[in-house]
Amino acid sequence: MTMTAPDSPVRELALADALDWEAARLGDIAAGRCGAAALLWSCERALVAPASLSRQPGFKRACSRANDAGWPVHLRATGGDLVPQGPDIVNLSLLFRAPPGAAFGLEDAYRQLTSPICEALSDAGISARYGAVPGAFCDGRFNITIAGRKFAGTAQRWRPMADGNAVQSHALMLMRSLDGNTVATLNRFYHDCGIDRVIDAGAHVGLHDLLAKDTDARAQHRILRMIAVRAHASEAHAPAANTRVLSRHLG
């Protein structure tokens, strides 16, 4: 895994366990058993696809070929598109209770999710923006971009509660730029599904590429630690939300 220090803020989990953790915490929040939860995690190499992709005629063949190549495929509840997972990726899962009665929508939920990341990057002298990046995997307008390249992608899911909504939001951050094997795997999966889409390695940037080489590991640890601290702090200030939208994805 990318972070191996004993005091790492990143938990190393099996992907299936991480997805189960997200589902369980969303259920806890929807049932009123807790108000918010946050987790920074990394997992083994795999592909994660939205359920909608499973309706493609070539999906089973694509999964079989990916699994044979060492990329098992998992389905997720949030929307969006195909994404890779692996040791050079760190995920932030942020879930919270969003009671009704205030003007709070999808964009506000995405900013709630991405603020800890963008603030930690800014503290390290790295300027981040939002925006789509042609050629990026799972592209969307709430990508976190650095110098026009995708650093992180985001997704969210809303579940109605008796007195509001439970919000599940997720950010996938690249610690290193995509390698040739990952790009080839994504593109082969699309081809096998019969989807005309091509992922470009040059559309992405990893945190490793942005840091001075002599301080890379220490600087990366500090940034991830700050993201974790800020994300957990945001749990205590989960905002009120609009109940109109139940499930959407922007990047």
Coordinates of N, CA and C in Angstrom, one line a residue:
M1 N 0.8 -1.2 0.0 CA 0.0 0.0 0.0 C 0.9 1.3 0.0
T2 N 0.3 2.3 -0.4 CA 1.0 3.6 -0.5 C 1.5 4.1 0.9
M3 N 0.7 4.0 1.9 CA 1.1 4.4 3.2 C 1.3 3.2 4.1
T4 N 2.5 3.0 4.7 CA 2.8 1.9 5.5 C 3.2 2.2 6.9
A5 N 3.4 3.5 7.2 CA 3.8 3.9 8.5 C 2.8 3.5 9.6
P6 N 3.2 3.1 10.8 CA 2.3 2.7 11.8 C 1.3 3.8 12.2
D7 N 1.7 5.1 12.0 CA 0.8 6.1 12.4 C 0.1 6.7 11.2
S8 N 0.0 5.9 10.1 CA -0.7 6.4 8.9 C -2.1 6.7 9.1
P9 N -2.7 7.8 8.5 CA -4.1 8.1 8.7 C -4.9 7.2 7.8
V10 N -4.3 6.4 6.9 CA -5.0 5.6 5.9 C -5.2 4.2 6.4
R11 N -6.4 3.7 6.4 CA -6.6 2.3 6.8 C -6.5 1.4 5.5
E12 N -5.8 0.3 5.6 CA -5.7 -0.6 4.5 C -6.8 -1.7 4.7
L13 N -7.7 -1.7 3.8 CA -8.9 -2.6 3.8 C -9.0 -3.4 2.6
A14 N -9.6 -4.6 2.7 CA -10.1 -5.3 1.4 C -11.2 -4.4 0.9
L15 N -11.2 -4.3 -0.5 CA -12.2 -3.5 -1.1 C -13.6 -3.8 -0.7
A16 N -13.9 -5.1 -0.7 CA -15.3 -5.5 -0.3 C -15.6 -5.0 1.1
D17 N -14.7 -5.0 2.0 CA -14.9 -4.6 3.4 C -15.1 -3.1 3.4
A18 N -14.4 -2.3 2.6 CA -14.6 -0.9 2.5 C -16.0 -0.5 2.0
L19 N -16.4 -1.2 0.9 CA -17.8 -1.0 0.4 C -18.8 -1.4 1.4
D20 N -18.6 -2.4 2.2 CA -19.5 -2.8 3.2 C -19.6 -1.8 4.3
W21 N -18.4 -1.2 4.7 CA -18.3 -0.2 5.7 C -19.2 1.0 5.3
E22 N -19.0 1.5 4.0 CA -19.8 2.6 3.6 C -21.3 2.3 3.7
A23 N -21.7 1.1 3.2 CA -23.1 0.7 3.2 C -23.7 0.7 4.6
A24 N -22.9 0.1 5.6 CA -23.3 0.0 6.9 C -23.4 1.4 7.6
R25 N -22.5 2.3 7.4 CA -22.6 3.6 8.0 C -23.7 4.4 7.4
L26 N -24.0 4.2 6.1 CA -25.2 4.9 5.5 C -26.4 4.4 6.2
G27 N -26.5 3.1 6.4 CA -27.7 2.5 7.1 C -27.8 3.0 8.5
D28 N -26.7 3.1 9.2 CA -26.7 3.7 10.6 C -27.2 5.1 10.6
I29 N -26.7 5.9 9.7 CA -27.2 7.3 9.7 C -28.7 7.4 9.3
A30 N -29.1 6.6 8.3 CA -30.5 6.6 7.9 C -31.4 6.2 9.0
A31 N -30.9 5.2 9.9 CA -31.7 4.7 11.0 C -31.6 5.6 12.2
G32 N -30.8 6.6 12.2 CA -30.6 7.5 13.3 C -29.6 7.0 14.4
R33 N -28.9 5.9 14.1 CA -27.9 5.4 15.1 C -26.7 6.2 15.2
C34 N -26.3 7.1 14.2 CA -25.2 8.0 14.3 C -25.5 9.1 13.3
G35 N -24.7 10.2 13.5 CA -24.9 11.4 12.7 C -24.0 11.6 11.5
A36 N -22.8 11.0 11.6 CA -21.8 11.2 10.6 C -20.7 10.2 10.8
A37 N -19.9 10.0 9.7 CA -18.7 9.1 9.7 C -17.8 9.5 8.6
A38 N -16.5 9.2 8.9 CA -15.5 9.5 7.9 C -14.4 8.5 7.9
L39 N -13.8 8.1 6.8 CA -12.8 7.1 6.7 C -11.9 7.4 5.5
L40 N -10.6 7.4 5.8 CA -9.5 7.5 4.7 C -9.0 6.1 4.5
W41 N -9.1 5.5 3.3 CA -8.7 4.1 3.1 C -8.1 3.8 1.8
S42 N -7.4 2.7 1.7 CA -6.8 2.2 0.5 C -7.0 0.7 0.4
C43 N -6.9 0.1 -0.7 CA -7.3 -1.4 -0.9 C -6.4 -2.0 -2.0
E44 N -6.7 -3.3 -2.2 CA -6.0 -4.0 -3.3 C -6.4 -3.5 -4.7
R45 N -5.7 -4.0 -5.7 CA -6.0 -3.6 -7.1 C -7.3 -4.2 -7.5
A46 N -8.2 -3.4 -8.1 CA -9.5 -3.9 -8.6 C -10.1 -2.8 -9.4
L47 N -11.2 -3.2 -10.1 CA -12.0 -2.2 -10.8 C -13.4 -2.1 -10.1
V48 N -13.9 -0.9 -10.0 CA -15.2 -0.7 -9.4 C -16.1 0.0 -10.4
A49 N -17.3 -0.6 -10.6 CA -18.2 -0.2 -11.7 C -19.6 0.1 -11.0
P50 N -20.3 1.1 -11.6 CA -21.6 1.4 -11.1 C -22.6 0.3 -11.6
A51 N -23.7 0.0 -10.9 CA -24.6 -1.0 -11.3 C -25.1 -0.8 -12.8
S52 N -25.2 0.4 -13.2 CA -25.7 0.7 -14.5 C -24.8 0.1 -15.6
L53 N -23.5 0.0 -15.3 CA -22.6 -0.5 -16.3 C -22.9 -2.0 -16.6
S54 N -23.4 -2.7 -15.6 CA -23.6 -4.1 -15.7 C -24.7 -4.5 -16.7
R55 N -25.4 -3.5 -17.2 CA -26.5 -3.7 -18.2 C -25.9 -3.7 -19.6
Q56 N -24.6 -3.4 -19.7 CA -24.0 -3.4 -21.1 C -23.9 -4.9 -21.5
P57 N -24.1 -5.1 -22.8 CA -24.2 -6.5 -23.3 C -22.9 -7.3 -23.1
G58 N -21.7 -6.6 -23.1 CA -20.5 -7.2 -23.0 C -19.9 -7.2 -21.6
F59 N -20.7 -6.9 -20.6 CA -20.2 -6.7 -19.2 C -19.6 -8.0 -18.7
K60 N -20.3 -9.1 -18.8 CA -19.8 -10.3 -18.2 C -18.4 -10.7 -18.9
R61 N -18.3 -10.6 -20.2 CA -17.0 -10.9 -20.8 C -16.0 -9.9 -20.3
A62 N -16.3 -8.6 -20.2 CA -15.3 -7.6 -19.7 C -14.9 -8.0 -18.3
C63 N -15.8 -8.4 -17.4 CA -15.4 -8.8 -16.1 C -14.5 -10.0 -16.0
S64 N -14.8 -11.0 -16.9 CA -14.0 -12.2 -16.9 C -12.6 -11.9 -17.4
R65 N -12.5 -11.1 -18.4 CA -11.1 -10.8 -18.9 C -10.4 -9.9 -17.9
A66 N -11.0 -9.0 -17.2 CA -10.4 -8.2 -16.2 C -9.9 -9.0 -15.1
N67 N -10.8 -10.0 -14.6 CA -10.4 -10.8 -13.5 C -9.2 -11.7 -13.9
D68 N -9.2 -12.2 -15.1 CA -8.1 -13.1 -15.5 C -6.8 -12.3 -15.5
A69 N -6.9 -11.0 -15.8 CA -5.7 -10.1 -15.8 C -5.3 -9.6 -14.4
G70 N -6.0 -10.0 -13.4 CA -5.7 -9.6 -12.0 C -6.4 -8.4 -11.6
W71 N -7.5 -8.1 -12.2 CA -8.3 -6.9 -11.9 C -9.8 -7.4 -11.6
P72 N -10.1 -7.9 -10.4 CA -11.5 -8.3 -10.1 C -12.4 -7.1 -10.1
V73 N -13.6 -7.3 -10.5 CA -14.6 -6.2 -10.7 C -15.6 -6.2 -9.5
H74 N -15.9 -5.1 -8.9 CA -16.9 -4.9 -7.9 C -17.9 -3.9 -8.4
L75 N -19.1 -4.0 -7.9 CA -20.2 -3.1 -8.2 C -20.4 -2.2 -7.0
R76 N -20.7 -0.9 -7.2 CA -20.9 0.0 -6.1 C -22.3 0.7 -6.3
A77 N -22.8 1.3 -5.2 CA -24.1 1.8 -5.1 C -24.2 3.2 -5.7
T78 N -23.1 4.0 -5.7 CA -23.1 5.3 -6.2 C -23.1 5.3 -7.7
G79 N -23.4 6.4 -8.4 CA -23.4 6.4 -9.9 C -22.0 6.6 -10.4
G80 N -22.0 7.2 -11.7 CA -20.7 7.5 -12.3 C -20.3 6.5 -13.3
D81 N -19.0 6.1 -13.3 CA -18.4 5.3 -14.3 C -17.4 4.4 -13.7
L82 N -16.7 3.7 -14.6 CA -15.7 2.7 -14.1 C -14.5 3.4 -13.5
V83 N -14.0 2.9 -12.4 CA -12.8 3.5 -11.7 C -11.8 2.4 -11.3
P84 N -10.5 2.6 -11.3 CA -9.6 1.7 -10.7 C -9.4 1.9 -9.2
Q85 N -9.0 0.8 -8.5 CA -8.6 0.9 -7.2 C -7.2 0.2 -7.1
G86 N -6.5 0.5 -6.0 CA -5.2 -0.1 -5.8 C -4.3 0.6 -4.8
P87 N -3.1 0.1 -4.6 CA -2.2 0.6 -3.6 C -1.8 2.1 -3.8
D88 N -1.9 2.6 -5.1 CA -1.5 4.0 -5.3 C -2.7 4.9 -5.3
I89 N -3.8 4.5 -4.7 CA -5.0 5.3 -4.6 C -5.5 5.4 -3.2
V90 N -5.9 6.5 -2.7 CA -6.4 6.7 -1.4 C -7.8 7.3 -1.5
N91 N -8.8 6.7 -0.8 CA -10.2 7.1 -0.8 C -10.6 7.8 0.5
L92 N -11.4 8.8 0.3 CA -12.1 9.5 1.4 C -13.6 9.2 1.4
S93 N -14.1 8.5 2.4 CA -15.5 8.3 2.5 C -16.1 9.2 3.6
L94 N -17.0 10.1 3.2 CA -17.6 11.0 4.2 C -19.1 10.8 4.1
L95 N -19.7 10.5 5.2 CA -21.2 10.2 5.3 C -21.7 11.1 6.4
F96 N -22.9 11.6 6.2 CA -23.5 12.5 7.2 C -25.0 12.6 7.1
R97 N -25.6 13.0 8.2 CA -27.1 13.2 8.2 C -27.4 14.6 7.8
A98 N -28.2 14.8 6.8 CA -28.6 16.1 6.3 C -30.1 16.3 6.5
P99 N -30.4 17.0 7.7 CA -31.8 17.2 8.0 C -32.4 18.3 7.0
P100 N -33.7 18.3 6.9 CA -34.4 19.2 5.9 C -34.5 20.6 6.5
G101 N -34.9 21.5 5.7 CA -35.2 22.8 6.1 C -34.2 23.9 5.8
A102 N -33.1 23.6 5.1 CA -32.1 24.6 4.7 C -31.8 24.4 3.2
A103 N -31.3 25.5 2.6 CA -30.9 25.4 1.2 C -29.6 24.7 1.0
F104 N -29.6 23.4 0.8 CA -28.4 22.7 0.7 C -28.6 21.6 -0.3
G105 N -27.8 21.6 -1.4 CA -28.0 20.6 -2.5 C -26.7 19.8 -2.8
L106 N -26.7 19.3 -4.0 CA -25.7 18.4 -4.5 C -24.3 19.1 -4.4
E107 N -24.3 20.3 -5.0 CA -23.0 21.1 -5.0 C -22.5 21.3 -3.6
D108 N -23.3 21.6 -2.7 CA -22.9 21.8 -1.3 C -22.3 20.6 -0.7
A109 N -23.0 19.4 -1.0 CA -22.5 18.1 -0.5 C -21.1 17.8 -1.1
Y110 N -20.9 18.1 -2.4 CA -19.6 17.9 -3.0 C -18.5 18.8 -2.3
R111 N -18.9 20.0 -2.0 CA -17.9 20.9 -1.4 C -17.6 20.5 0.0
Q112 N -18.6 19.9 0.7 CA -18.4 19.4 2.1 C -17.4 18.3 2.0
L113 N -17.5 17.4 0.9 CA -16.6 16.3 0.8 C -15.2 16.8 0.4
T114 N -15.1 17.7 -0.6 CA -13.8 18.1 -1.2 C -13.0 19.2 -0.4
S115 N -13.7 19.9 0.5 CA -13.0 21.0 1.2 C -11.8 20.5 2.0
P116 N -11.9 19.3 2.8 CA -10.7 18.8 3.5 C -9.5 18.6 2.6
I117 N -9.8 18.1 1.3 CA -8.8 17.7 0.4 C -8.1 19.0 -0.2
C118 N -9.0 19.9 -0.6 CA -8.5 21.2 -1.3 C -7.7 22.0 -0.2
E119 N -8.2 22.1 1.0 CA -7.5 22.9 2.0 C -6.2 22.3 2.4
A120 N -6.1 20.9 2.5 CA -4.8 20.3 2.8 C -3.8 20.5 1.6
L121 N -4.3 20.4 0.4 CA -3.4 20.7 -0.7 C -2.9 22.2 -0.7
S122 N -3.8 23.1 -0.4 CA -3.5 24.5 -0.4 C -2.4 24.8 0.7
D123 N -2.6 24.1 1.9 CA -1.6 24.3 2.9 C -0.2 23.8 2.5
A124 N -0.2 22.9 1.5 CA 1.1 22.3 1.0 C 1.6 23.1 -0.2
G125 N 0.9 24.2 -0.6 CA 1.3 25.0 -1.7 C 0.8 24.5 -3.0
I126 N -0.2 23.7 -3.0 CA -0.7 23.1 -4.3 C -2.1 23.7 -4.5
S127 N -2.3 24.3 -5.7 CA -3.6 24.9 -6.0 C -4.5 23.9 -6.7
A128 N -5.7 23.7 -6.2 CA -6.6 22.8 -6.8 C -7.9 23.5 -7.2
R129 N -8.5 23.0 -8.3 CA -9.8 23.5 -8.8 C -10.8 22.4 -9.0
Y130 N -12.0 22.7 -9.4 CA -13.0 21.8 -9.9 C -13.1 21.8 -11.4
G131 N -13.4 20.7 -12.0 CA -13.7 20.7 -13.4 C -13.5 19.4 -14.1
A132 N -14.2 19.2 -15.2 CA -14.0 18.1 -16.1 C -12.7 18.1 -16.8
V133 N -12.2 16.9 -17.1 CA -10.9 16.7 -17.8 C -11.1 15.7 -18.9
P134 N -11.1 16.1 -20.1 CA -11.3 15.2 -21.2 C -10.2 14.1 -21.2
G135 N -10.6 12.8 -21.3 CA -9.7 11.7 -21.3 C -9.5 11.1 -19.9
A136 N -10.1 11.7 -18.9 CA -10.0 11.2 -17.5 C -11.0 10.1 -17.3
F137 N -10.7 9.1 -16.4 CA -11.7 8.1 -16.1 C -12.8 8.7 -15.2
C138 N -14.0 8.2 -15.3 CA -15.1 8.7 -14.5 C -15.1 10.2 -14.4
D139 N -15.1 10.9 -15.6 CA -15.0 12.3 -15.6 C -16.2 13.0 -15.2
G140 N -16.0 14.2 -14.6 CA -17.2 14.9 -14.1 C -16.8 16.3 -13.6
R141 N -17.7 17.2 -13.5 CA -17.4 18.6 -13.2 C -16.9 18.8 -11.7
F142 N -17.1 17.8 -10.9 CA -16.6 17.9 -9.5 C -15.3 17.1 -9.3
N143 N -14.6 16.8 -10.4 CA -13.2 16.3 -10.3 C -12.4 17.4 -9.5
I144 N -11.5 17.0 -8.7 CA -10.5 17.9 -8.2 C -9.3 17.9 -9.1
T145 N -9.0 19.0 -9.7 CA -8.0 19.1 -10.8 C -6.8 19.9 -10.3
I146 N -5.6 19.6 -10.8 CA -4.4 20.4 -10.5 C -3.7 20.6 -11.8
A147 N -3.5 21.9 -12.2 CA -2.9 22.2 -13.5 C -3.6 21.5 -14.6
G148 N -4.9 21.5 -14.6 CA -5.7 20.9 -15.7 C -5.8 19.4 -15.8
R149 N -5.2 18.7 -14.8 CA -5.2 17.3 -14.8 C -6.0 16.7 -13.6
K150 N -6.6 15.6 -13.7 CA -7.5 15.0 -12.7 C -6.6 14.4 -11.5
F151 N -6.8 14.9 -10.3 CA -6.2 14.4 -9.1 C -7.2 13.5 -8.4
A152 N -8.5 13.9 -8.3 CA -9.5 13.1 -7.6 C -10.8 13.2 -8.3
G153 N -11.6 12.1 -8.2 CA -12.9 12.0 -8.6 C -13.9 11.9 -7.5
T154 N -15.1 12.3 -7.6 CA -16.1 12.3 -6.5 C -17.4 11.7 -6.9
A155 N -18.1 11.2 -5.9 CA -19.4 10.6 -6.1 C -20.3 10.8 -4.9
Q156 N -21.6 10.7 -5.0 CA -22.4 10.8 -3.8 C -23.7 10.0 -4.0
R157 N -24.4 9.7 -2.9 CA -25.6 9.0 -2.9 C -26.5 9.5 -1.8
W158 N -27.7 9.8 -2.0 CA -28.6 10.3 -0.9 C -29.7 9.3 -0.6
R159 N -29.9 9.0 0.6 CA -31.0 8.1 1.1 C -32.0 8.8 2.0
P160 N -33.3 8.8 1.7 CA -34.2 9.5 2.5 C -34.4 8.9 3.9
M161 N -34.6 9.8 4.9 CA -34.8 9.4 6.2 C -36.2 9.9 6.7
A162 N -36.6 9.6 7.8 CA -37.9 10.1 8.3 C -37.9 11.6 8.5
D163 N -36.7 12.1 8.8 CA -36.6 13.6 9.1 C -35.4 14.2 8.3
G164 N -35.2 13.8 7.1 CA -34.1 14.3 6.2 C -33.6 13.4 5.3
N165 N -32.2 13.4 5.1 CA -31.5 12.5 4.2 C -30.2 12.0 4.8
A166 N -29.8 10.8 4.5 CA -28.5 10.4 4.8 C -27.7 10.5 3.5
V167 N -26.5 11.1 3.6 CA -25.7 11.4 2.4 C -24.4 10.5 2.5
Q168 N -24.1 9.8 1.4 CA -22.9 9.0 1.3 C -22.1 9.7 0.2
S169 N -20.9 10.2 0.5 CA -20.0 10.9 -0.5 C -18.6 10.2 -0.5
H170 N -18.0 10.3 -1.6 CA -16.7 9.5 -1.7 C -15.8 10.3 -2.7
A171 N -14.5 10.3 -2.3 CA -13.5 10.9 -3.2 C -12.4 9.9 -3.4
L172 N -12.0 9.7 -4.6 CA -10.9 8.8 -5.0 C -9.7 9.7 -5.4
M173 N -8.6 9.6 -4.7 CA -7.4 10.4 -4.9 C -6.2 9.6 -5.4
L174 N -5.6 10.1 -6.5 CA -4.4 9.4 -7.0 C -3.1 9.8 -6.3
M175 N -2.4 8.8 -5.8 CA -1.1 9.1 -5.2 C 0.0 9.1 -6.2
R176 N -0.2 8.4 -7.3 CA 0.7 8.4 -8.5 C -0.2 8.4 -9.7
S177 N 0.4 9.0 -10.8 CA -0.4 9.0 -12.1 C -0.6 7.6 -12.5
L178 N -1.7 7.4 -13.4 CA -2.0 6.1 -13.9 C -0.9 5.5 -14.7
D179 N -0.6 4.2 -14.4 CA 0.5 3.6 -15.2 C -0.2 2.9 -16.5
G180 N 0.7 2.5 -17.4 CA 0.2 1.9 -18.6 C -0.7 0.7 -18.5
N181 N -0.4 -0.1 -17.5 CA -1.3 -1.3 -17.3 C -2.7 -0.9 -16.8
T182 N -2.8 0.1 -15.9 CA -4.1 0.5 -15.5 C -4.9 1.1 -16.6
V183 N -4.3 2.0 -17.4 CA -5.0 2.6 -18.6 C -5.4 1.5 -19.6
A184 N -4.5 0.6 -19.9 CA -4.9 -0.5 -20.8 C -6.1 -1.3 -20.3
T185 N -6.1 -1.6 -19.0 CA -7.2 -2.4 -18.4 C -8.5 -1.6 -18.5
L186 N -8.5 -0.3 -18.2 CA -9.7 0.4 -18.3 C -10.2 0.5 -19.8
N187 N -9.3 0.7 -20.7 CA -9.7 0.8 -22.1 C -10.2 -0.5 -22.6
R188 N -9.5 -1.6 -22.2 CA -10.0 -2.9 -22.7 C -11.4 -3.3 -22.1
F189 N -11.6 -2.9 -20.9 CA -12.9 -3.1 -20.3 C -14.0 -2.4 -21.1
Y190 N -13.8 -1.1 -21.4 CA -14.8 -0.4 -22.2 C -15.0 -1.1 -23.6
H191 N -13.9 -1.5 -24.2 CA -14.0 -2.1 -25.5 C -14.8 -3.4 -25.4
D192 N -14.6 -4.2 -24.4 CA -15.3 -5.5 -24.2 C -16.8 -5.2 -23.9
C193 N -17.1 -4.1 -23.3 CA -18.5 -3.7 -23.1 C -19.2 -3.1 -24.3
G194 N -18.4 -2.8 -25.3 CA -18.9 -2.2 -26.5 C -19.1 -0.7 -26.4
I195 N -18.3 -0.1 -25.5 CA -18.4 1.4 -25.2 C -17.3 2.1 -25.9
D196 N -17.6 3.1 -26.6 CA -16.6 3.9 -27.4 C -16.0 5.0 -26.5
R197 N -15.0 4.6 -25.6 CA -14.4 5.6 -24.7 C -13.0 5.2 -24.5
V198 N -12.1 6.2 -24.5 CA -10.7 6.0 -24.4 C -10.1 6.8 -23.2
I199 N -9.5 6.2 -22.3 CA -8.9 6.9 -21.2 C -7.4 7.2 -21.5
D200 N -7.0 8.5 -21.2 CA -5.7 9.0 -21.5 C -4.9 9.2 -20.2
A201 N -3.8 8.5 -20.1 CA -2.9 8.6 -18.9 C -2.6 10.0 -18.6
G202 N -2.3 10.8 -19.6 CA -1.9 12.2 -19.4 C -2.9 13.1 -18.9
A203 N -4.1 12.6 -18.7 CA -5.2 13.5 -18.2 C -5.2 13.4 -16.7
H204 N -4.3 12.7 -16.1 CA -4.3 12.5 -14.6 C -3.0 12.9 -14.0
V205 N -3.0 13.2 -12.7 CA -1.8 13.5 -12.0 C -1.9 13.0 -10.6
G206 N -0.8 12.4 -10.1 CA -0.8 11.9 -8.7 C 0.0 12.8 -7.7
L207 N -0.3 12.6 -6.5 CA 0.3 13.5 -5.4 C 1.8 13.4 -5.5
H208 N 2.3 12.1 -5.7 CA 3.7 11.9 -5.8 C 4.4 12.8 -6.8
D209 N 3.7 13.1 -7.9 CA 4.3 13.9 -9.0 C 4.3 15.4 -8.6
L210 N 3.6 15.8 -7.6 CA 3.5 17.2 -7.3 C 4.5 17.6 -6.1
L211 N 5.1 16.6 -5.5 CA 6.0 16.9 -4.3 C 7.4 16.8 -4.6
A212 N 8.2 17.5 -3.9 CA 9.7 17.4 -4.0 C 10.1 16.0 -3.7
K213 N 11.0 15.5 -4.6 CA 11.3 14.0 -4.4 C 12.0 13.7 -3.1
D214 N 12.8 14.7 -2.5 CA 13.5 14.4 -1.3 C 12.6 14.5 -0.1
T215 N 11.4 15.0 -0.2 CA 10.4 15.0 0.9 C 9.1 14.3 0.6
D216 N 9.1 13.5 -0.5 CA 7.8 13.0 -1.0 C 7.0 12.2 0.1
A217 N 7.7 11.2 0.7 CA 6.9 10.4 1.6 C 6.4 11.2 2.9
R218 N 7.3 12.0 3.4 CA 6.9 12.8 4.6 C 5.8 13.8 4.2
A219 N 6.0 14.5 3.1 CA 5.0 15.5 2.6 C 3.6 14.8 2.3
Q220 N 3.7 13.6 1.7 CA 2.4 12.9 1.4 C 1.7 12.5 2.7
H221 N 2.5 12.1 3.7 CA 1.9 11.7 5.0 C 1.3 12.9 5.6
R222 N 1.9 14.0 5.6 CA 1.4 15.2 6.2 C 0.1 15.6 5.6
I223 N 0.0 15.6 4.2 CA -1.2 16.0 3.5 C -2.3 15.0 3.8
L224 N -2.1 13.8 3.8 CA -3.1 12.8 4.1 C -3.6 12.9 5.6
R225 N -2.6 13.2 6.5 CA -3.0 13.4 7.9 C -3.9 14.6 8.0
M226 N -3.6 15.6 7.3 CA -4.4 16.8 7.4 C -5.8 16.6 6.8
I227 N -5.9 15.9 5.7 CA -7.2 15.5 5.1 C -8.0 14.8 6.1
A228 N -7.4 13.8 6.8 CA -8.1 13.0 7.8 C -8.6 13.9 8.9
V229 N -7.8 14.8 9.4 CA -8.1 15.6 10.5 C -9.3 16.5 10.1
R230 N -9.2 17.1 8.9 CA -10.3 18.0 8.5 C -11.6 17.3 8.2
A231 N -11.4 16.1 7.6 CA -12.7 15.3 7.4 C -13.4 14.9 8.6
H232 N -12.6 14.5 9.7 CA -13.3 14.1 10.9 C -13.8 15.4 11.6
A233 N -13.2 16.5 11.4 CA -13.7 17.7 12.0 C -15.1 18.1 11.4
S234 N -15.2 17.8 10.1 CA -16.4 18.2 9.3 C -17.6 17.3 9.8
E235 N -17.3 16.1 10.4 CA -18.4 15.3 10.9 C -19.2 16.0 11.9
A236 N -18.6 16.8 12.7 CA -19.3 17.5 13.8 C -20.1 18.7 13.2
H237 N -19.9 19.0 12.0 CA -20.6 20.2 11.4 C -21.4 19.8 10.1
A238 N -21.9 18.6 10.1 CA -22.7 18.2 9.0 C -23.9 19.1 8.8
P239 N -24.0 19.6 7.5 CA -25.0 20.7 7.2 C -26.4 20.1 7.0
A240 N -27.4 21.0 7.1 CA -28.7 20.7 6.7 C -28.8 20.5 5.2
A241 N -29.9 19.9 4.7 CA -29.9 19.6 3.3 C -31.3 19.6 2.7
N242 N -31.3 19.7 1.4 CA -32.5 19.7 0.6 C -32.9 18.2 0.3
T243 N -34.2 17.9 0.4 CA -34.6 16.5 0.3 C -35.1 16.1 -1.1
R244 N -35.0 17.0 -2.0 CA -35.6 16.7 -3.3 C -34.8 15.6 -4.1
V245 N -33.5 15.6 -4.0 CA -32.7 14.7 -4.8 C -32.2 13.5 -4.0
L246 N -32.4 12.3 -4.5 CA -32.1 11.1 -3.8 C -30.8 10.5 -4.2
S247 N -30.4 10.5 -5.4 CA -29.1 9.9 -5.8 C -28.6 10.6 -7.1
R248 N -27.4 11.1 -7.1 CA -26.8 11.8 -8.2 C -25.3 11.6 -8.2
H249 N -24.7 11.9 -9.3 CA -23.2 11.7 -9.4 C -22.7 12.8 -10.4
L250 N -21.7 13.5 -10.0 CA -21.1 14.6 -10.8 C -19.7 14.3 -11.2
G251 N -19.0 13.3 -10.8 CA -17.7 13.1 -11.3 C -17.0 11.9 -10.7

